[in-house]
Amino acid sequence: MKAKITAALSLVIMILLLVVFSSCGVKEAQREYIPLPSVTEAQFLDTLQYYSFLYFVNEINEETGLVKDRSADWSPSSIAATGFGVAAWIVGAERGWIPREQAVRYVSNLVRFLLASDHRGDTNSTGYKGFYYHFLKMNDGRREWKSELSSIDTGLLLAGLITAYEYFDRKTDEEKYIRESVIAIKERIEWDWMLMQKDYTQYPDHVGSLSMGWTPESGFHNMGWIGYNEAMILYVMAAGGDFKNAESAYKIWLSTYKWQEPYKGLQHFVFPPLFGHHYSHMFLDTKGLYDARTSEMNIDYFENTRRATLTQRLYCIENPHKWEGYDSLTWGITACDGPGETYNRDGRKYLGYAGRGTSGPEYNYFDDGTIAPTAAGGSVPYAPEICVPALYNMFTKYGPQGLWSKYGLKDAFNLTAGWIGPDYIGIDQGPIVIQIENYKSGLIWKYFMKNKYVRDGLKRLGFVKR
């Protein structure tokens, strides 16, 4: 996301790099297949969660706590993936997959790095005004790829840290240090600095919202966060902090919600990629949670996500573009890797990494036959009766073809192109680990919603629980 042409070019370069490294045929993927003993559908959910969790133990810099954006050797860190990693470490400690002391070490190293990092806001620093650059170098945590100072990615990092603040509640020096550091990290964010001004954008309805980001080369992004998408949690946390314009900004966010009925009985506020229904809701317990817009339509955010999930399954059953493999057990369209244009043939065109999604036949983004397991994985709490069988089907039917490997189900696959992605992506692994845990125990919801900062933000924005 970039505000000016030069910054936009850097984003194109990033995407091209991802495309170059995202091509992998089925035969190549089969070589990485890790056979498992036969497991039942119920056992499989535990297995998938554990294997997905291993990403956040192995693909990190233990000295800084930074988590890699993807499993490729060359990958930088993603600030959002790092926030998801914090929540995953909590799950691991709770499940006994790693000792609590190991999770404490990861988090304490992370907050120590964040507090000490270069925040001058120049082209080679880590952050500015309390916000962090989207991608950071794995070796030293400095800005990578001319990426933007990202409001939402900083917000998702903060969501993980707030959860850690509540979970690590013991009186040891290290856990006390985590709590003190999270407060310091939270309090140095200058939310009002990120407010969209008239001279930042040509879009009048974005003025007064939170900006998507900033770069030292080009200034503020020309778009703000207006609903509905993954950024709801950003407004909640800003409102819980010192964001003076929280109420007016949230009204702008709500004003652009789209209410549609893609299939009979499945009216909901739409956003085609399922990740937009997951990222905020991995932390916010949305069951019975209403704001002004959801109260108006008499639907809570939990049910809204459920309907978005059911819509995607029906779309893949209907399969209007006749992609190979789409059916009642093979569905899930969201931002992910893809085959890329080298697989184009027979009039079919494929994208590399893209923000794929569908909210029904009349409203979809970049549907090129690519399925991402994280789509069903992130929706497990909302529609387990369709998500768990779909994930199990991917494992049993396509796992032996290379879809299953060291961190569980690979990021994406396309049966029409005969392609399985070679990588795992941190922001796609995170929803699988976290949302399966929320389905089982509500662990991450419990600790995040316990936080006074979060509760104050919800109250200030007019949220109510029914």
Coordinates of N, CA and C in Angstrom, one line a residue, residues 84-314:
F84 N 0.7 -12.4 15.2 CA 0.0 -13.7 15.3 C 0.9 -14.8 16.0
G85 N 2.2 -14.6 15.8 CA 3.2 -15.5 16.5 C 3.1 -15.4 18.0
V86 N 2.9 -14.2 18.5 CA 2.7 -14.0 20.0 C 1.5 -14.8 20.5
A87 N 0.4 -14.7 19.7 CA -0.8 -15.5 20.1 C -0.5 -17.0 20.0
A88 N 0.2 -17.4 18.9 CA 0.5 -18.8 18.7 C 1.4 -19.3 19.9
W89 N 2.4 -18.5 20.3 CA 3.2 -19.0 21.4 C 2.4 -19.2 22.7
I90 N 1.4 -18.4 22.9 CA 0.5 -18.5 24.0 C -0.3 -19.8 23.9
V91 N -0.8 -20.1 22.7 CA -1.4 -21.4 22.5 C -0.5 -22.6 22.8
G92 N 0.7 -22.5 22.3 CA 1.7 -23.5 22.5 C 2.0 -23.7 23.9
A93 N 2.1 -22.7 24.7 CA 2.4 -22.8 26.1 C 1.2 -23.4 26.8
E94 N 0.0 -23.0 26.5 CA -1.2 -23.6 27.1 C -1.4 -25.0 26.8
R95 N -1.0 -25.4 25.6 CA -1.2 -26.8 25.1 C 0.0 -27.7 25.6
G96 N 1.0 -27.1 26.1 CA 2.2 -27.9 26.5 C 3.1 -28.3 25.3
W97 N 3.0 -27.6 24.2 CA 3.8 -27.9 23.1 C 5.2 -27.3 23.2
I98 N 5.3 -26.1 24.0 CA 6.5 -25.6 24.4 C 6.4 -25.2 25.9
P99 N 7.5 -25.2 26.6 CA 7.4 -24.7 28.0 C 6.9 -23.3 28.1
R100 N 6.2 -22.9 29.1 CA 5.8 -21.5 29.3 C 7.1 -20.6 29.3
E101 N 8.2 -21.1 29.9 CA 9.4 -20.3 29.9 C 9.9 -20.0 28.5
Q102 N 9.7 -20.9 27.6 CA 10.1 -20.6 26.2 C 9.3 -19.6 25.6
A103 N 8.0 -19.6 25.8 CA 7.1 -18.6 25.2 C 7.4 -17.2 25.9
V104 N 7.7 -17.2 27.2 CA 8.1 -16.0 27.8 C 9.4 -15.4 27.2
R105 N 10.3 -16.3 26.9 CA 11.6 -15.8 26.3 C 11.3 -15.2 24.9
Y106 N 10.5 -15.9 24.1 CA 10.2 -15.3 22.8 C 9.6 -13.9 22.9
V107 N 8.6 -13.8 23.8 CA 7.9 -12.5 23.9 C 8.7 -11.4 24.5
S108 N 9.5 -11.8 25.5 CA 10.3 -10.8 26.2 C 11.4 -10.3 25.2
N109 N 12.0 -11.2 24.4 CA 13.0 -10.8 23.4 C 12.3 -9.9 22.4
L110 N 11.1 -10.2 22.0 CA 10.4 -9.3 21.0 C 10.2 -7.9 21.6
V111 N 9.6 -7.8 22.8 CA 9.3 -6.5 23.3 C 10.5 -5.7 23.6
R112 N 11.6 -6.4 24.0 CA 12.9 -5.7 24.2 C 13.4 -5.1 22.9
F113 N 13.3 -5.9 21.8 CA 13.7 -5.4 20.5 C 12.9 -4.2 20.1
L114 N 11.6 -4.4 20.2 CA 10.7 -3.3 19.8 C 10.9 -2.0 20.5
L115 N 11.1 -2.1 21.8 CA 11.4 -0.8 22.6 C 12.7 -0.2 22.2
A116 N 13.7 -1.0 21.9 CA 15.0 -0.5 21.6 C 15.2 -0.1 20.1
S117 N 14.3 -0.5 19.3 CA 14.4 -0.3 17.8 C 14.5 1.2 17.4
D118 N 15.1 1.4 16.3 CA 15.2 2.7 15.7 C 13.9 3.3 15.2
H119 N 13.4 4.4 15.8 CA 12.1 4.9 15.5 C 12.2 6.3 14.9
R120 N 13.3 6.6 14.2 CA 13.4 7.9 13.6 C 12.6 8.1 12.4
G121 N 12.1 7.0 11.8 CA 11.2 7.1 10.7 C 11.9 7.4 9.4
D122 N 13.2 7.1 9.3 CA 13.9 7.3 8.1 C 13.8 6.0 7.2
T123 N 14.5 5.9 6.1 CA 14.4 4.8 5.2 C 15.0 3.5 5.7
N124 N 15.8 3.6 6.8 CA 16.5 2.4 7.2 C 16.1 2.1 8.7
S125 N 15.0 2.6 9.2 CA 14.7 2.4 10.6 C 13.7 1.3 10.7
T126 N 13.2 1.1 11.9 CA 12.2 0.0 12.2 C 10.8 0.6 12.3
G127 N 10.6 1.8 12.7 CA 9.3 2.4 12.8 C 9.4 3.9 13.0
Y128 N 8.2 4.4 13.4 CA 8.1 5.9 13.5 C 6.7 6.2 14.2
K129 N 6.7 7.1 15.1 CA 5.5 7.5 15.8 C 4.8 6.4 16.5
G130 N 5.5 5.3 16.8 CA 4.9 4.2 17.5 C 4.4 3.1 16.5
F131 N 4.4 3.4 15.2 CA 4.0 2.4 14.2 C 5.2 1.7 13.7
Y132 N 5.0 0.6 13.0 CA 6.2 -0.2 12.5 C 6.0 -0.4 11.0
Y133 N 7.1 -0.6 10.3 CA 7.1 -0.9 8.9 C 6.6 -2.3 8.7
H134 N 5.8 -2.5 7.6 CA 5.2 -3.7 7.3 C 6.1 -4.9 7.3
F135 N 7.2 -4.7 6.6 CA 8.3 -5.8 6.5 C 9.6 -5.3 7.1
L136 N 10.2 -6.2 7.9 CA 11.5 -5.8 8.5 C 12.5 -6.9 8.1
K137 N 13.8 -6.5 8.0 CA 14.8 -7.5 7.8 C 14.9 -8.5 9.0
M138 N 15.1 -9.7 8.7 CA 15.2 -10.7 9.7 C 16.4 -10.6 10.6
N139 N 17.5 -10.1 10.0 CA 18.8 -10.1 10.7 C 18.9 -9.0 11.7
D140 N 18.3 -7.8 11.4 CA 18.5 -6.6 12.3 C 17.2 -5.9 12.5
G141 N 16.1 -6.3 11.9 CA 14.8 -5.6 12.2 C 14.6 -4.3 11.6
R142 N 15.4 -4.0 10.6 CA 15.2 -2.7 9.9 C 14.3 -2.9 8.7
R143 N 13.8 -1.7 8.2 CA 12.9 -1.7 7.1 C 13.3 -2.6 5.9
E144 N 12.4 -3.3 5.3 CA 12.7 -4.1 4.1 C 11.8 -3.6 3.0
W145 N 12.3 -3.7 1.7 CA 11.6 -3.5 0.5 C 10.9 -2.1 0.4
K146 N 11.4 -1.1 1.0 CA 10.7 0.2 1.0 C 9.2 0.1 1.4
S147 N 8.9 -0.8 2.3 CA 7.6 -1.1 2.7 C 7.0 0.1 3.5
E148 N 5.7 0.1 3.7 CA 5.0 1.3 4.3 C 5.0 1.1 5.8
L149 N 5.0 2.2 6.5 CA 4.7 2.2 8.0 C 3.2 1.8 8.0
S150 N 2.9 0.6 8.5 CA 1.5 0.1 8.3 C 0.7 0.2 9.6
S151 N -0.4 0.9 9.5 CA -1.3 1.0 10.6 C -1.9 -0.4 11.0
I152 N -2.5 -1.1 10.1 CA -3.1 -2.4 10.4 C -2.1 -3.4 10.9
D153 N -1.0 -3.5 10.2 CA 0.0 -4.5 10.7 C 0.5 -4.2 12.1
T154 N 0.7 -2.9 12.4 CA 1.1 -2.5 13.7 C -0.1 -2.9 14.7
G155 N -1.3 -2.7 14.2 CA -2.4 -3.0 15.1 C -2.5 -4.5 15.4
L156 N -2.2 -5.4 14.4 CA -2.3 -6.8 14.6 C -1.1 -7.3 15.5
L157 N 0.1 -6.6 15.4 CA 1.2 -6.8 16.3 C 0.7 -6.5 17.7
L158 N 0.1 -5.3 17.9 CA -0.4 -4.9 19.2 C -1.4 -5.8 19.8
A159 N -2.3 -6.4 18.9 CA -3.3 -7.3 19.4 C -2.6 -8.5 20.1
G160 N -1.6 -9.0 19.4 CA -0.9 -10.2 20.0 C -0.2 -9.8 21.3
L161 N 0.4 -8.6 21.4 CA 1.0 -8.1 22.6 C 0.1 -7.9 23.7
I162 N -1.1 -7.4 23.4 CA -2.1 -7.1 24.5 C -2.6 -8.5 25.0
T163 N -2.7 -9.5 24.2 CA -3.1 -10.8 24.7 C -2.0 -11.3 25.6
A164 N -0.7 -11.1 25.2 CA 0.4 -11.6 26.1 C 0.4 -10.8 27.4
Y165 N 0.1 -9.5 27.4 CA 0.0 -8.7 28.6 C -0.9 -9.4 29.6
E166 N -2.0 -9.9 29.2 CA -3.0 -10.5 30.1 C -2.6 -12.0 30.4
Y167 N -2.1 -12.7 29.5 CA -1.8 -14.1 29.7 C -0.6 -14.3 30.6
F168 N 0.5 -13.5 30.4 CA 1.7 -13.7 31.2 C 1.5 -12.8 32.5
D169 N 0.8 -13.3 33.5 CA 0.4 -12.6 34.6 C 1.1 -12.9 35.9
R170 N 2.2 -13.7 35.8 CA 2.9 -14.2 37.0 C 3.8 -13.1 37.5
K171 N 4.3 -13.3 38.7 CA 5.1 -12.2 39.4 C 6.6 -12.4 39.1
T172 N 7.0 -13.2 38.1 CA 8.4 -13.3 37.8 C 8.9 -12.0 37.1
D173 N 10.2 -11.8 37.2 CA 10.8 -10.6 36.6 C 10.5 -10.6 35.1
E174 N 10.6 -11.7 34.4 CA 10.4 -11.7 32.9 C 9.0 -11.4 32.6
E175 N 8.0 -12.0 33.3 CA 6.6 -11.7 32.9 C 6.2 -10.3 33.3
K176 N 6.8 -9.8 34.4 CA 6.5 -8.4 34.8 C 7.1 -7.5 33.7
Y177 N 8.3 -7.8 33.2 CA 8.9 -7.0 32.1 C 8.1 -7.0 30.9
I178 N 7.5 -8.2 30.5 CA 6.6 -8.2 29.3 C 5.4 -7.2 29.5
R179 N 4.8 -7.3 30.7 CA 3.6 -6.4 30.9 C 4.0 -4.9 30.9
E180 N 5.1 -4.6 31.5 CA 5.6 -3.2 31.5 C 5.9 -2.7 30.1
S181 N 6.5 -3.6 29.3 CA 6.9 -3.3 27.9 C 5.8 -3.1 27.0
V182 N 4.8 -4.0 27.1 CA 3.6 -3.8 26.3 C 2.9 -2.5 26.5
I183 N 2.8 -2.1 27.8 CA 2.2 -0.8 28.1 C 3.0 0.4 27.4
A184 N 4.3 0.3 27.5 CA 5.2 1.3 26.8 C 5.0 1.3 25.3
I185 N 5.0 0.1 24.7 CA 4.8 0.0 23.3 C 3.4 0.6 22.8
K186 N 2.4 0.3 23.6 CA 1.1 0.8 23.3 C 1.0 2.3 23.4
E187 N 1.6 2.8 24.5 CA 1.4 4.2 24.8 C 2.2 5.2 23.9
R188 N 3.2 4.6 23.1 CA 3.9 5.6 22.3 C 3.3 5.6 20.9
I189 N 2.2 4.9 20.6 CA 1.6 5.0 19.3 C 0.8 6.4 19.2
E190 N 1.1 7.2 18.2 CA 0.5 8.5 18.0 C -0.7 8.3 17.0
W191 N -1.8 7.9 17.5 CA -3.0 7.5 16.6 C -3.4 8.7 15.8
D192 N -3.5 9.9 16.4 CA -4.0 11.1 15.6 C -3.1 11.5 14.5
W193 N -1.8 11.2 14.6 CA -0.9 11.4 13.5 C -1.3 10.7 12.2
M194 N -1.9 9.5 12.4 CA -2.3 8.6 11.3 C -3.7 9.0 10.8
L195 N -4.3 10.0 11.2 CA -5.7 10.4 10.7 C -5.6 11.0 9.3
M196 N -6.5 10.5 8.4 CA -6.5 11.0 7.1 C -6.9 12.4 7.0
Q197 N -6.1 13.3 6.3 CA -6.5 14.7 6.1 C -6.9 14.9 4.6
K198 N -7.5 16.0 4.3 CA -8.0 16.2 3.0 C -6.9 16.2 1.9
D199 N -5.8 16.7 2.3 CA -4.7 16.8 1.3 C -3.9 15.5 1.1
Y200 N -4.4 14.4 1.8 CA -3.7 13.1 1.6 C -4.4 12.3 0.5
T201 N -5.6 12.7 0.1 CA -6.4 11.8 -0.7 C -7.3 12.5 -1.7
Q202 N -7.7 11.8 -2.8 CA -8.7 12.3 -3.7 C -10.0 11.7 -3.4
Y203 N -10.1 10.9 -2.3 CA -11.4 10.2 -2.0 C -12.0 10.9 -0.8
P204 N -13.1 11.6 -0.9 CA -13.6 12.4 0.2 C -14.1 11.5 1.3
D205 N -14.6 10.3 1.0 CA -15.2 9.4 2.1 C -14.1 8.8 2.9
H206 N -12.8 9.0 2.6 CA -11.7 8.5 3.4 C -11.2 9.5 4.4
V207 N -11.5 10.7 4.2 CA -11.1 11.8 5.1 C -11.6 11.6 6.5
G208 N -10.8 11.6 7.5 CA -11.2 11.4 8.8 C -11.1 10.0 9.3
S209 N -10.8 9.1 8.4 CA -10.5 7.7 8.8 C -9.0 7.5 9.2
L210 N -8.6 6.3 9.7 CA -7.2 6.1 9.9 C -6.6 5.7 8.6
S211 N -5.4 6.3 8.3 CA -4.7 6.1 7.1 C -4.2 4.6 7.0
M212 N -4.1 4.1 5.8 CA -3.5 2.8 5.7 C -2.0 2.7 6.0
G213 N -1.3 3.9 5.8 CA 0.1 3.9 6.1 C 0.8 5.1 5.6
W214 N 2.1 5.1 5.7 CA 3.0 6.2 5.4 C 4.4 5.7 5.0
T215 N 5.0 6.4 4.1 CA 6.4 6.1 3.8 C 7.2 7.4 3.9
P216 N 8.5 7.3 4.2 CA 9.4 8.5 4.2 C 9.6 9.1 2.9
E217 N 9.4 8.3 1.8 CA 9.6 8.8 0.5 C 8.4 9.5 0.0
S218 N 7.2 9.1 0.3 CA 6.0 9.6 -0.3 C 4.9 10.1 0.6
G219 N 5.1 10.0 1.9 CA 4.1 10.5 2.8 C 3.0 9.5 3.1
F220 N 1.8 10.1 3.3 CA 0.7 9.2 3.7 C 0.1 8.5 2.5
H221 N -0.4 7.3 2.7 CA -1.2 6.6 1.7 C -2.4 7.4 1.3
N222 N -2.9 7.2 0.1 CA -4.1 8.0 -0.3 C -5.4 7.4 0.0
M223 N -5.4 6.3 0.8 CA -6.6 5.6 1.2 C -6.6 5.4 2.7
G224 N -7.8 5.4 3.3 CA -7.9 5.2 4.7 C -8.7 3.9 4.9
W225 N -8.7 3.4 6.2 CA -9.4 2.2 6.5 C -10.9 2.5 6.7
I226 N -11.7 2.2 5.7 CA -13.2 2.3 5.8 C -13.7 0.9 5.6
G227 N -14.9 0.6 6.2 CA -15.3 -0.8 6.3 C -16.1 -1.3 5.1
Y228 N -16.2 -2.6 5.0 CA -15.9 -3.5 6.1 C -14.7 -4.4 5.6
N229 N -13.8 -4.6 6.5 CA -12.6 -5.5 6.2 C -11.9 -5.8 7.5
E230 N -10.6 -6.1 7.4 CA -9.9 -6.7 8.6 C -9.5 -5.7 9.6
A231 N -9.8 -4.4 9.4 CA -9.2 -3.3 10.2 C -10.1 -2.9 11.4
M232 N -11.2 -3.6 11.7 CA -12.1 -3.2 12.8 C -11.3 -3.1 14.1
I233 N -10.4 -4.1 14.4 CA -9.7 -4.1 15.6 C -8.8 -2.9 15.8
L234 N -8.3 -2.3 14.7 CA -7.5 -1.1 14.7 C -8.2 0.0 15.4
Y235 N -9.5 0.2 15.0 CA -10.3 1.3 15.6 C -10.6 1.0 17.1
V236 N -10.8 -0.2 17.4 CA -11.1 -0.6 18.8 C -9.8 -0.2 19.7
M237 N -8.7 -0.6 19.3 CA -7.5 -0.3 20.1 C -7.1 1.2 20.1
A238 N -7.3 1.8 18.9 CA -7.1 3.3 18.9 C -8.0 4.0 19.9
A239 N -9.3 3.6 19.9 CA -10.3 4.2 20.8 C -9.9 3.9 22.3
G240 N -9.3 2.8 22.5 CA -8.9 2.4 23.9 C -7.6 3.2 24.3
G241 N -7.0 3.8 23.3 CA -5.8 4.6 23.6 C -6.2 6.1 23.6
D242 N -5.3 6.9 23.1 CA -5.5 8.3 23.2 C -5.9 9.0 21.8
F243 N -6.6 8.2 21.0 CA -7.0 8.7 19.7 C -8.2 9.6 19.9
K244 N -8.0 10.9 19.7 CA -9.0 11.9 20.0 C -10.2 11.9 19.1
N245 N -9.9 11.4 17.9 CA -11.0 11.4 16.8 C -11.6 10.0 16.7
A246 N -11.6 9.2 17.7 CA -12.0 7.8 17.6 C -13.5 7.6 17.2
E247 N -14.4 8.4 17.8 CA -15.8 8.2 17.5 C -16.1 8.6 16.1
S248 N -15.6 9.8 15.7 CA -15.9 10.3 14.3 C -15.3 9.4 13.3
A249 N -14.1 8.9 13.5 CA -13.4 8.0 12.6 C -14.2 6.7 12.4
Y250 N -14.7 6.2 13.6 CA -15.4 4.9 13.5 C -16.8 5.1 12.7
K251 N -17.4 6.2 12.9 CA -18.6 6.5 12.1 C -18.3 6.4 10.6
I252 N -17.1 7.0 10.2 CA -16.7 6.9 8.8 C -16.5 5.5 8.4
W253 N -15.8 4.7 9.2 CA -15.6 3.3 9.0 C -16.9 2.6 8.7
L254 N -17.9 2.8 9.6 CA -19.2 2.1 9.5 C -20.0 2.6 8.2
S255 N -19.8 3.8 7.8 CA -20.6 4.4 6.7 C -20.5 3.7 5.4
T256 N -19.5 2.9 5.2 CA -19.2 2.3 3.9 C -19.5 0.8 3.9
Y257 N -20.1 0.2 4.9 CA -20.4 -1.2 5.0 C -21.4 -1.5 3.8
K258 N -21.2 -2.7 3.2 CA -22.1 -3.1 2.1 C -22.9 -4.3 2.6
W259 N -24.2 -4.2 2.6 CA -25.1 -5.2 3.0 C -25.7 -5.9 1.8
Q260 N -25.4 -7.2 1.6 CA -25.9 -7.9 0.4 C -26.4 -9.3 0.8
E261 N -27.2 -9.9 -0.1 CA -27.7 -11.2 0.1 C -27.2 -12.1 -1.1
P262 N -26.0 -12.6 -1.1 CA -25.5 -13.4 -2.2 C -26.3 -14.7 -2.5
Y263 N -26.8 -15.3 -1.4 CA -27.7 -16.4 -1.5 C -28.8 -16.3 -0.5
K264 N -29.9 -16.9 -0.7 CA -31.1 -16.7 0.1 C -30.8 -17.1 1.5
G265 N -31.1 -16.1 2.4 CA -30.9 -16.3 3.8 C -29.5 -16.0 4.3
L266 N -28.6 -15.6 3.4 CA -27.2 -15.3 3.8 C -26.9 -13.8 3.7
Q267 N -27.8 -13.0 4.1 CA -27.5 -11.5 4.0 C -26.4 -11.2 5.1
H268 N -25.4 -10.4 4.7 CA -24.4 -10.0 5.6 C -23.6 -8.9 5.1
F269 N -22.8 -8.3 5.9 CA -21.9 -7.2 5.5 C -20.7 -7.9 4.8
V270 N -20.6 -7.6 3.5 CA -19.7 -8.4 2.7 C -18.3 -7.8 2.6
F271 N -17.3 -8.7 2.5 CA -15.9 -8.4 2.1 C -15.4 -9.7 1.5
P272 N -15.1 -9.8 0.2 CA -14.9 -11.0 -0.5 C -13.8 -11.9 0.1
P273 N -12.6 -11.4 0.4 CA -11.5 -12.3 1.0 C -11.9 -12.7 2.4
L274 N -11.8 -14.0 2.8 CA -12.2 -14.4 4.1 C -11.3 -13.8 5.2
F275 N -10.1 -13.5 4.8 CA -9.2 -13.0 5.9 C -9.7 -11.7 6.5
G276 N -10.5 -11.0 5.8 CA -11.1 -9.8 6.3 C -12.2 -10.1 7.4
H277 N -12.6 -11.3 7.4 CA -13.6 -11.7 8.5 C -12.9 -12.5 9.6
H278 N -11.5 -12.6 9.5 CA -10.8 -13.4 10.5 C -9.9 -12.5 11.4
Y279 N -9.1 -11.7 10.7 CA -8.0 -11.1 11.5 C -8.4 -10.3 12.8
S280 N -9.4 -9.5 12.7 CA -9.9 -8.8 13.9 C -10.5 -9.8 14.8
H281 N -11.2 -10.8 14.3 CA -12.0 -11.7 15.1 C -11.3 -12.8 15.7
M282 N -10.0 -13.0 15.3 CA -9.1 -13.9 16.0 C -8.9 -13.4 17.5
F283 N -9.0 -12.1 17.7 CA -8.8 -11.6 19.0 C -10.1 -11.1 19.7
L284 N -10.9 -10.5 18.9 CA -12.2 -10.0 19.4 C -13.2 -11.1 19.5
D285 N -13.8 -11.4 20.6 CA -14.9 -12.4 20.7 C -16.1 -11.7 20.2
T286 N -16.6 -12.1 19.0 CA -17.6 -11.3 18.4 C -19.0 -11.9 18.6
K287 N -19.1 -13.0 19.3 CA -20.4 -13.6 19.6 C -21.2 -12.7 20.5
G288 N -22.4 -12.2 19.9 CA -23.2 -11.3 20.7 C -22.7 -9.9 20.7
L289 N -21.7 -9.6 19.8 CA -21.1 -8.2 19.8 C -21.7 -7.4 18.7
Y290 N -22.3 -6.3 19.1 CA -23.0 -5.4 18.2 C -22.4 -4.0 18.3
D291 N -22.4 -3.3 17.1 CA -22.2 -1.9 17.1 C -23.4 -1.2 16.4
A292 N -23.3 0.0 16.0 CA -24.4 0.7 15.5 C -25.0 0.0 14.2
R293 N -24.1 -0.4 13.3 CA -24.5 -1.0 12.0 C -25.0 -2.4 12.2
T294 N -24.4 -3.2 13.0 CA -24.9 -4.5 13.2 C -26.2 -4.5 14.0
S295 N -26.3 -3.6 14.9 CA -27.6 -3.5 15.6 C -28.7 -3.1 14.6
E296 N -28.4 -2.2 13.7 CA -29.4 -1.8 12.7 C -29.9 -3.0 11.9
M297 N -29.0 -3.9 11.5 CA -29.4 -5.1 10.7 C -29.7 -6.3 11.5
N298 N -29.6 -6.2 12.9 CA -29.9 -7.3 13.8 C -29.1 -8.5 13.5
I299 N -27.8 -8.3 13.4 CA -26.8 -9.4 13.2 C -25.5 -9.1 14.0
D300 N -25.0 -10.1 14.7 CA -23.8 -9.8 15.4 C -22.6 -10.2 14.5
Y301 N -21.4 -9.8 14.9 CA -20.3 -10.1 14.0 C -19.9 -11.5 13.8
F302 N -20.2 -12.3 14.8 CA -20.0 -13.8 14.7 C -20.9 -14.4 13.6
E303 N -22.1 -14.0 13.6 CA -23.0 -14.6 12.6 C -22.7 -14.0 11.2
N304 N -22.2 -12.8 11.2 CA -21.8 -12.2 9.9 C -20.7 -13.0 9.3
T305 N -19.7 -13.4 10.1 CA -18.6 -14.2 9.6 C -19.1 -15.6 9.2
R306 N -20.0 -16.1 10.0 CA -20.5 -17.4 9.6 C -21.2 -17.4 8.2
R307 N -22.0 -16.4 8.0 CA -22.6 -16.3 6.7 C -21.7 -16.0 5.5
A308 N -20.6 -15.3 5.8 CA -19.6 -15.1 4.8 C -18.9 -16.4 4.4
T309 N -18.7 -17.2 5.4 CA -18.1 -18.6 5.2 C -19.1 -19.5 4.5
L310 N -20.3 -19.5 4.9 CA -21.3 -20.3 4.1 C -21.4 -19.9 2.7
T311 N -21.4 -18.6 2.5 CA -21.4 -18.1 1.1 C -20.3 -18.6 0.2
Q312 N -19.1 -18.6 0.8 CA -18.0 -19.1 0.0 C -18.2 -20.6 -0.4
R313 N -18.6 -21.4 0.5 CA -18.9 -22.8 0.2 C -19.9 -22.9 -0.9
L314 N -21.0 -22.2 -0.8 CA -22.0 -22.3 -1.9 C -21.5 -21.8 -3.2

